[in-house]
CSV table of C-alpha atoms in Angstrom, one decimal:
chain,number,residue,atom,x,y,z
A,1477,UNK,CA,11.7,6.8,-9.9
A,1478,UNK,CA,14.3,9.1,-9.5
A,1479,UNK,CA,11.9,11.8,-8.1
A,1480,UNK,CA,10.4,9.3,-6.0
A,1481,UNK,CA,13.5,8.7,-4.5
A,1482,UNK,CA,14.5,12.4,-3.8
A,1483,UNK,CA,11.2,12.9,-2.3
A,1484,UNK,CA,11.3,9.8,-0.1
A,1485,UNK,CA,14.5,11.3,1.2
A,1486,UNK,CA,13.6,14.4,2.2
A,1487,UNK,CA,10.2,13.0,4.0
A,1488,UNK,CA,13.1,10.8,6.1
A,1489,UNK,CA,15.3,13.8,7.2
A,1490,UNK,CA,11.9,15.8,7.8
A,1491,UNK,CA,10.6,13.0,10.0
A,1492,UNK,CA,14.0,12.8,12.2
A,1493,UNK,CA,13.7,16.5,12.7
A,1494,UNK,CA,10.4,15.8,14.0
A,1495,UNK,CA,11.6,13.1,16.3
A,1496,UNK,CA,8.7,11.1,14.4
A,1497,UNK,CA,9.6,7.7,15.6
A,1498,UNK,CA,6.8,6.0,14.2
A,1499,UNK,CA,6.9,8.0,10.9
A,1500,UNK,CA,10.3,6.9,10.2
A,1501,UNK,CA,9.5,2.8,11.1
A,1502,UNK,CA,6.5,3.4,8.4
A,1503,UNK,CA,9.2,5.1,5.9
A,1504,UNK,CA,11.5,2.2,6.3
A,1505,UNK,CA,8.8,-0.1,5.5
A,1506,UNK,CA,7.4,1.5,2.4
A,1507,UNK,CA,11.5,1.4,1.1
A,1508,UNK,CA,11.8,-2.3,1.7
A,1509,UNK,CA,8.5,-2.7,-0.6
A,1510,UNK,CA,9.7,0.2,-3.4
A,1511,UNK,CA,13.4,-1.1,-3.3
A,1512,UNK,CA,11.8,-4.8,-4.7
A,1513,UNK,CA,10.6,-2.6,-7.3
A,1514,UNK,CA,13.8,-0.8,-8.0
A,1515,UNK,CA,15.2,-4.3,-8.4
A,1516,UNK,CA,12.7,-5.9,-10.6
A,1517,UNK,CA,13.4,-2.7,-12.8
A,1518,UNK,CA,17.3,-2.9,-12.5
A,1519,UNK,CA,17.7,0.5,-11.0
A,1520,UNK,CA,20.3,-0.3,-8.5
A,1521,UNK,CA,22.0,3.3,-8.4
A,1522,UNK,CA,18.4,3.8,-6.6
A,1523,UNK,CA,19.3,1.5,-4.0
A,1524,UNK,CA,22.6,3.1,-3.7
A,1525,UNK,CA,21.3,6.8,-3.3
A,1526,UNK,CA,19.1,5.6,-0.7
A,1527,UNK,CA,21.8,4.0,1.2
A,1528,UNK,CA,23.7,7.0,1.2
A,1529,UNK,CA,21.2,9.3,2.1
A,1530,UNK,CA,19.4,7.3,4.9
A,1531,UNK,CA,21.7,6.4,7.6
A,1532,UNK,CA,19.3,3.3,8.6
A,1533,UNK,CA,21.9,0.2,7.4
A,1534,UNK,CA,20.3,-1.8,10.0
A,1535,UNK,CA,16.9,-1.6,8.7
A,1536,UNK,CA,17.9,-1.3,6.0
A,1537,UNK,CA,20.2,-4.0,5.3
A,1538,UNK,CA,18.5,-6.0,2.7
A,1539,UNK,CA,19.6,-3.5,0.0
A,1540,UNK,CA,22.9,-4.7,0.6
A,1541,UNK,CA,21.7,-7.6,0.0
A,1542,UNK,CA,20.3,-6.8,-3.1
A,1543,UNK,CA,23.7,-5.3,-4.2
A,1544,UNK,CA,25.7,-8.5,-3.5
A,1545,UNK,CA,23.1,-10.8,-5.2
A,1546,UNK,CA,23.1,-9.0,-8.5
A,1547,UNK,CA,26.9,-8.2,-8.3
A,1548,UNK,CA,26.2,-4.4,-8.5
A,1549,UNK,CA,28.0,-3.8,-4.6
A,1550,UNK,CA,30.2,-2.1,-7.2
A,1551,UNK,CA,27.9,0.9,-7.3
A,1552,UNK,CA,27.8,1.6,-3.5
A,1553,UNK,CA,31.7,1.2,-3.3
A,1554,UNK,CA,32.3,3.4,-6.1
A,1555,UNK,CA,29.9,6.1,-4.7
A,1556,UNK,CA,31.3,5.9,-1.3
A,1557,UNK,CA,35.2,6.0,-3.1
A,1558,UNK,CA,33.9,9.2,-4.7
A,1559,UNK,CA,32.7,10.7,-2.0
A,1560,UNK,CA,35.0,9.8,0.5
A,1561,UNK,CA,35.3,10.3,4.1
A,1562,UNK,CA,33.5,13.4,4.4
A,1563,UNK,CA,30.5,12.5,2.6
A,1564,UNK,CA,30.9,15.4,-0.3
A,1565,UNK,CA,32.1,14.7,-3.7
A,1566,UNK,CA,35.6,15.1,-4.8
């Protein structure tokens, strides 16, 4: 899933640097169906890469969700703690 993941990351940033409007709506709407996946498998630090890499918390809000209903908002905080304000590790 992992690899999934990475490459469903790099298909986002691609598609903003092709001003691909309609590629990114159909990106976001593939992640909400794989991130119910994620979940059924309990791979939450998926969720969390995701929301750190894809700056879409709008759309993209029901992973938070997610996060708060299985208690694992931990993940996100502690990745963002990590990272810090300028978005590279520590």
């Amino acid at each position: 899933y992992e690899c999934e993941v990475e490459v469903l990351i790099m298909a986002y940033h691609a598609y903003v640097q092709a001003c691909s409007e309609r590629s990114i709506g159909e990106l976001l709407r593939f992640l909400r169906d794989r991130a119910g996946v994620f979940v059924e498998r309990g791979r939450f630090p998926l969720l969390v890469r995701l929301l750190i890499a894809i700056p879409e918390y709008h759309a993209m809000e029901y992973m938070f969700g997610y996060l708060v209903h299985h208690g694992k908002m931990d993940l996100l905080l502690a990745k963002s703690k990590l990272l810090g304000s300028t978005g590279t590790p520590k």
